[in-house]
Coordinates of N, CA and C in Angstrom, one line a residue:
X12 N 126.1 59.9 86.9 CA 127.3 60.4 87.5 C 127.1 60.8 89.0
X13 N 128.0 60.4 89.8 CA 127.9 60.8 91.2 C 128.2 62.3 91.3
X14 N 127.4 63.1 92.1 CA 127.6 64.5 92.1 C 129.0 65.0 92.5
X15 N 129.6 64.3 93.4 CA 130.9 64.8 93.9 C 132.0 63.8 94.1
X16 N 131.9 62.6 93.4 CA 132.9 61.6 93.6 C 134.2 62.0 92.8
X17 N 134.1 62.0 91.6 CA 135.3 62.2 90.7 C 135.1 63.5 89.9
X18 N 135.9 64.5 90.0 CA 135.7 65.7 89.2 C 136.0 65.5 87.7
X19 N 135.5 66.4 86.9 CA 135.8 66.3 85.5 C 137.2 66.7 85.3
X20 N 137.7 66.6 84.1 CA 139.1 67.0 83.8 C 139.4 68.5 84.0
X21 N 138.3 69.3 84.0 CA 138.5 70.7 84.2 C 138.4 71.0 85.7
X22 N 138.2 70.0 86.6 CA 138.2 70.2 88.0 C 136.9 70.4 88.6
X23 N 135.8 70.6 87.8 CA 134.5 70.8 88.4 C 133.8 69.4 88.6
X24 N 133.1 69.3 89.6 CA 132.4 68.0 89.9 C 131.2 67.7 89.0
X25 N 130.7 66.5 89.0 CA 129.6 66.1 88.2 C 128.3 67.0 88.5
X26 N 128.3 67.4 89.7 CA 127.2 68.2 90.2 C 127.1 69.5 89.4
X27 N 128.2 70.0 88.9 CA 128.2 71.3 88.1 C 127.3 71.1 86.9
X28 N 127.5 70.0 86.2 CA 126.7 69.8 85.0 C 125.2 69.6 85.3
X29 N 124.9 68.9 86.4 CA 123.5 68.6 86.8 C 122.9 70.0 87.2
X30 N 123.6 70.8 87.9 CA 123.0 72.1 88.3 C 122.8 73.1 87.1
X31 N 123.6 72.9 86.1 CA 123.6 73.8 84.9 C 123.1 73.0 83.7
X32 N 122.4 72.0 83.9 CA 121.9 71.1 82.7 C 121.1 71.9 81.7
X33 N 120.3 72.8 82.2 CA 119.5 73.6 81.2 C 120.4 74.4 80.3
X34 N 121.6 74.8 80.6 CA 122.5 75.5 79.7 C 123.4 74.6 78.9
X35 N 123.7 73.4 79.4 CA 124.7 72.5 78.8 C 124.1 71.3 78.1
X36 N 122.9 71.0 78.3 CA 122.3 69.7 77.9 C 122.4 69.5 76.4
X37 N 122.1 70.6 75.6 CA 122.1 70.4 74.1 C 123.5 70.0 73.6
X38 N 124.5 70.7 74.1 CA 125.8 70.5 73.6 C 126.3 69.1 74.0
X39 N 126.1 68.7 75.3 CA 126.5 67.4 75.8 C 125.8 66.3 75.1
X40 N 124.5 66.4 74.9 CA 123.7 65.4 74.3 C 124.1 65.2 72.8
X41 N 124.2 66.3 72.1 CA 124.6 66.2 70.7 C 126.0 65.6 70.5
X42 N 127.0 66.0 71.4 CA 128.3 65.4 71.3 C 128.3 63.9 71.6
X43 N 127.5 63.5 72.6 CA 127.5 62.1 73.0 C 126.8 61.3 71.9
X44 N 125.7 61.9 71.3 CA 125.0 61.2 70.2 C 125.9 61.1 68.9
X45 N 126.7 62.1 68.7 CA 127.7 62.1 67.5 C 128.6 60.9 67.7
X46 N 129.1 60.7 68.9 CA 130.0 59.6 69.1 C 129.2 58.2 69.0
X47 N 128.1 58.1 69.7 CA 127.3 56.9 69.7 C 126.8 56.5 68.3
X48 N 126.4 57.4 67.5 CA 125.8 57.1 66.2 C 126.8 57.2 65.1
X49 N 127.9 58.0 65.3 CA 128.8 58.1 64.2 C 130.3 57.8 64.5
X50 N 130.5 57.5 65.8 CA 131.9 57.2 66.2 C 132.8 58.4 66.2
X51 N 132.3 59.6 66.2 CA 133.1 60.8 66.3 C 133.1 61.4 67.7
X52 N 134.3 61.4 68.3 CA 134.4 62.0 69.6 C 135.4 63.2 69.5
X53 N 134.9 64.3 70.0 CA 135.8 65.5 69.9 C 137.1 65.2 70.7
X54 N 138.2 65.7 70.1 CA 139.5 65.4 70.7 C 139.5 65.9 72.2
X55 N 138.9 67.0 72.4 CA 138.8 67.6 73.8 C 138.0 66.7 74.8
X56 N 137.1 66.0 74.2 CA 136.3 65.1 75.1 C 137.0 63.9 75.6
X57 N 138.1 63.5 74.8 CA 138.9 62.4 75.2 C 140.0 62.7 76.1
X58 N 140.2 64.0 76.4 CA 141.3 64.4 77.4 C 140.9 63.9 78.8
X59 N 141.8 63.4 79.5 CA 141.6 63.0 80.9 C 142.9 63.1 81.7
X60 N 142.7 63.1 83.0 CA 143.9 63.2 83.9 C 143.8 61.9 84.8
X61 N 145.0 61.4 85.1 CA 145.0 60.3 86.0 C 145.5 60.9 87.4
X62 N 144.7 60.5 88.4 CA 145.0 61.0 89.7 C 145.3 59.8 90.6
X63 N 146.2 59.8 91.5 CA 146.5 58.7 92.4 C 146.0 59.1 93.8
X64 N 145.1 58.2 94.3 CA 144.4 58.3 95.6 C 145.1 57.3 96.5
X65 N 145.6 57.7 97.7 CA 146.2 56.8 98.6 C 145.1 55.8 99.1
X66 N 145.5 54.5 99.2 CA 144.6 53.4 99.7 C 144.8 53.4 101.2
X67 N 146.0 53.7 101.7 CA 146.3 53.6 103.2 C 146.9 55.0 103.6
X68 N 146.9 55.1 105.0 CA 147.6 56.3 105.5 C 149.1 56.1 105.3
X69 N 149.8 57.2 105.0 CA 151.2 57.2 104.8 C 151.7 56.2 103.7
X70 N 151.2 56.4 102.5 CA 151.6 55.4 101.5 C 153.1 55.6 101.2
X71 N 153.8 54.5 100.9 CA 155.2 54.5 100.6 C 155.6 54.0 99.2
X72 N 154.7 53.1 98.6 CA 155.0 52.6 97.3 C 153.9 52.9 96.4
X73 N 154.1 52.8 95.1 CA 153.1 53.1 94.1 C 151.9 52.2 94.3
X74 N 152.1 50.9 94.7 CA 151.0 50.0 94.9 C 150.1 50.4 96.1
X75 N 150.5 51.4 96.9 CA 149.7 51.9 97.9 C 148.7 53.0 97.5
X76 N 148.7 53.2 96.2 CA 147.7 54.2 95.6 C 146.8 53.6 94.6
X77 N 145.6 54.1 94.5 CA 144.6 53.7 93.5 C 144.4 54.8 92.5
X78 N 144.7 54.4 91.2 CA 144.6 55.4 90.2 C 143.1 55.6 89.8
X79 N 142.7 56.9 89.6 CA 141.4 57.2 89.1 C 141.6 58.1 87.8
X80 N 140.6 58.0 86.9 CA 140.7 58.7 85.7 C 139.7 59.8 85.8
X81 N 140.1 61.1 85.6 CA 139.2 62.2 85.6 C 138.8 62.5 84.2
X82 N 137.6 62.2 83.8 CA 137.2 62.3 82.4 C 136.2 63.4 82.2
X83 N 136.1 63.8 80.9 CA 135.2 64.8 80.5 C 133.7 64.3 80.6
X84 N 132.8 65.2 80.9 CA 131.4 64.8 81.0 C 130.8 64.1 79.8
X85 N 131.2 64.6 78.6 CA 130.7 64.0 77.3 C 131.2 62.6 77.2
X86 N 132.4 62.4 77.6 CA 133.0 61.0 77.6 C 132.3 60.1 78.5
X87 N 132.0 60.6 79.7 CA 131.3 59.9 80.8 C 129.9 59.5 80.3
X88 N 129.2 60.4 79.7 CA 127.8 60.2 79.3 C 127.8 59.1 78.1
X89 N 128.7 59.3 77.2 CA 128.7 58.4 76.0 C 129.1 57.0 76.5
X90 N 130.1 56.8 77.3 CA 130.5 55.5 77.7 C 129.6 54.8 78.8
X91 N 128.9 55.6 79.6 CA 127.9 55.1 80.5 C 126.7 54.6 79.7
X92 N 126.4 55.2 78.6 CA 125.4 54.7 77.7 C 125.8 53.4 77.1
X93 N 127.0 53.3 76.6 CA 127.5 52.0 76.1 C 127.4 50.9 77.1
X94 N 127.9 51.2 78.3 CA 127.9 50.2 79.4 C 126.4 49.7 79.7
X95 N 125.5 50.7 79.8 CA 124.1 50.3 80.0 C 123.5 49.5 78.9
X96 N 123.9 49.7 77.7 CA 123.4 48.9 76.5 C 124.0 47.5 76.6
X97 N 125.3 47.4 77.0 CA 125.9 46.1 77.1 C 125.5 45.2 78.3
X98 N 125.1 45.8 79.4 CA 124.8 45.1 80.6 C 123.9 43.9 80.4
X99 N 122.8 44.0 79.7 CA 121.9 42.9 79.6 C 122.5 41.7 78.8
X100 N 123.6 42.0 78.1 CA 124.2 40.9 77.2 C 125.5 40.3 77.8
X101 N 125.9 40.8 78.9 CA 127.2 40.4 79.5 C 127.3 38.9 79.7
X102 N 126.2 38.3 80.2 CA 126.3 36.9 80.5 C 126.6 36.1 79.2
X103 N 126.1 36.5 78.1 CA 126.3 35.8 76.8 C 127.7 36.2 76.2
X104 N 128.2 37.4 76.5 CA 129.4 37.8 75.9 C 130.7 37.3 76.7
X105 N 130.6 37.1 78.0 CA 131.7 36.7 78.8 C 131.7 35.3 79.1
X106 N 132.8 34.7 79.2 CA 133.0 33.3 79.5 C 132.4 33.1 80.9
X107 N 131.9 31.9 81.2 CA 131.4 31.6 82.6 C 132.5 31.7 83.6
X108 N 133.7 31.7 83.2 CA 134.8 31.7 84.2 C 135.3 33.1 84.5
X109 N 134.7 34.1 83.8 CA 135.0 35.5 84.1 C 134.0 36.1 85.1
X110 N 134.2 35.7 86.3 CA 133.2 35.9 87.3 C 133.2 37.3 87.9
X111 N 134.4 38.0 87.9 CA 134.5 39.3 88.5 C 133.8 40.4 87.7
X112 N 133.4 40.2 86.5 CA 132.9 41.3 85.7 C 131.4 41.3 85.5
X113 N 130.7 40.3 86.0 CA 129.2 40.2 85.7 C 128.5 40.2 87.1
X114 N 127.5 41.1 87.1 CA 126.6 41.1 88.3 C 126.0 39.8 88.6
X115 N 126.1 39.4 89.9 CA 125.5 38.1 90.3 C 126.5 37.0 90.3
X116 N 127.7 37.2 89.7 CA 128.8 36.2 89.8 C 129.8 36.7 90.8
X117 N 130.4 35.8 91.5 CA 131.3 36.2 92.6 C 132.7 35.7 92.2
X118 N 133.7 36.6 92.5 CA 135.1 36.2 92.1 C 135.6 35.1 92.9
X119 N 135.0 34.8 94.1 CA 135.4 33.6 94.9 C 135.2 32.3 94.1
X120 N 134.2 32.3 93.2 CA 134.0 31.1 92.4 C 135.3 30.8 91.6
X121 N 136.0 31.8 91.2 CA 137.2 31.6 90.4 C 138.3 31.0 91.3
X122 N 138.3 31.4 92.6 CA 139.2 30.8 93.6 C 139.0 29.3 93.8
X123 N 137.7 29.0 93.9 CA 137.4 27.5 94.0 C 137.8 26.7 92.8
X124 N 137.6 27.3 91.6 CA 138.0 26.6 90.4 C 139.5 26.5 90.3
X125 N 140.2 27.5 90.7 CA 141.7 27.5 90.7 C 142.2 26.4 91.7
X126 N 141.6 26.3 92.9 CA 142.0 25.3 93.8 C 141.8 23.9 93.2
X127 N 140.6 23.7 92.6 CA 140.3 22.4 92.0 C 141.3 22.1 90.9
X128 N 141.6 23.0 90.0 CA 142.6 22.8 88.9 C 144.0 22.5 89.5
X129 N 144.4 23.2 90.5 CA 145.7 23.0 91.1 C 145.8 21.6 91.7
X130 N 144.7 21.2 92.4 CA 144.7 19.8 92.9 C 144.7 18.8 91.8
X131 N 144.0 19.0 90.7 CA 144.0 18.1 89.6 C 145.4 18.0 89.0
X132 N 146.1 19.1 88.8 CA 147.4 19.1 88.3 C 148.4 18.3 89.2
X133 N 148.2 18.5 90.5 CA 149.1 17.9 91.5 C 148.9 16.4 91.5
X134 N 147.7 16.0 91.4 CA 147.4 14.5 91.5 C 147.3 13.8 90.2
X135 N 147.4 14.5 89.1 CA 147.2 13.9 87.8 C 148.3 13.0 87.4
X136 N 148.0 11.9 86.7 CA 148.9 10.9 86.3 C 149.3 11.2 84.8
X137 N 148.8 12.3 84.3 CA 149.0 12.7 82.9 C 150.3 13.4 82.7
X138 N 151.4 12.7 82.8 CA 152.7 13.3 82.7 C 153.1 13.5 81.2
X139 N 152.6 12.7 80.3 CA 153.0 12.7 78.9 C 152.7 14.1 78.2
X140 N 151.4 14.5 78.3 CA 151.0 15.8 77.7 C 151.4 17.0 78.6
X141 N 151.5 16.8 79.8 CA 151.9 17.9 80.7 C 150.7 18.8 81.1
X142 N 150.7 19.4 82.2 CA 149.7 20.4 82.7 C 150.5 21.5 83.3
X143 N 149.9 22.7 83.2 CA 150.6 23.9 83.8 C 149.6 24.8 84.4
X144 N 150.0 25.6 85.3 CA 149.1 26.7 85.9 C 149.9 28.0 86.0
X145 N 149.3 29.1 86.0 CA 149.9 30.4 86.1 C 149.3 31.1 87.3
X146 N 150.2 31.5 88.2 CA 149.7 32.2 89.4 C 149.7 33.7 89.1
X147 N 148.6 34.3 89.4 CA 148.4 35.8 89.2 C 148.1 36.5 90.5
X148 N 148.8 37.6 90.7 CA 148.5 38.4 92.0 C 147.2 39.2 91.8
X149 N 146.1 38.7 92.4 CA 144.8 39.4 92.2 C 144.8 40.8 92.8
X150 N 145.6 41.0 93.8 CA 145.6 42.3 94.4 C 146.0 43.4 93.4
X151 N 146.8 43.0 92.4 CA 147.2 44.0 91.4 C 146.1 44.2 90.4
X152 N 145.2 43.2 90.2 CA 144.1 43.3 89.2 C 142.9 44.0 89.8
X153 N 142.7 43.8 91.1 CA 141.5 44.4 91.8 C 141.9 45.1 93.1
X154 N 141.3 46.2 93.3 CA 141.6 46.9 94.6 C 140.8 46.3 95.7
X155 N 139.6 45.8 95.4 CA 138.7 45.2 96.4 C 138.2 43.9 95.8
X156 N 138.1 42.9 96.7 CA 137.5 41.6 96.3 C 136.4 41.4 97.2
X157 N 135.2 41.3 96.6 CA 134.0 41.1 97.4 C 133.7 39.6 97.7

């Protein structure tokens, strides 16, 4: 957890837990392990707040904001553990076309594939079976495209 990026749902930053780890470590570790090993997550651990952060100066519409979720530390620890366990297996779990979610793959690859498919649909002589494409606004799916 970054020490001061996103505060916990009670308003204190991640640095609070790090600085007081000697007092809180047993409870946080036991609660996270209960969830990871038994699927039991305390109701209080699943509480979170959604906060809207402006993307630009003087935002006027809802799309000018980036939502962030302020989660409990136990929740963050448990789900960061799951993410770290899944990372080595993402290449085999996700389709080769899901480029934005796997380290080392670039979302621009999807743009190239989309251009090729659009060109194929436009020039195809396959009118009998028909071909179709769906246009998706990527700015709504991703705040940043690398």
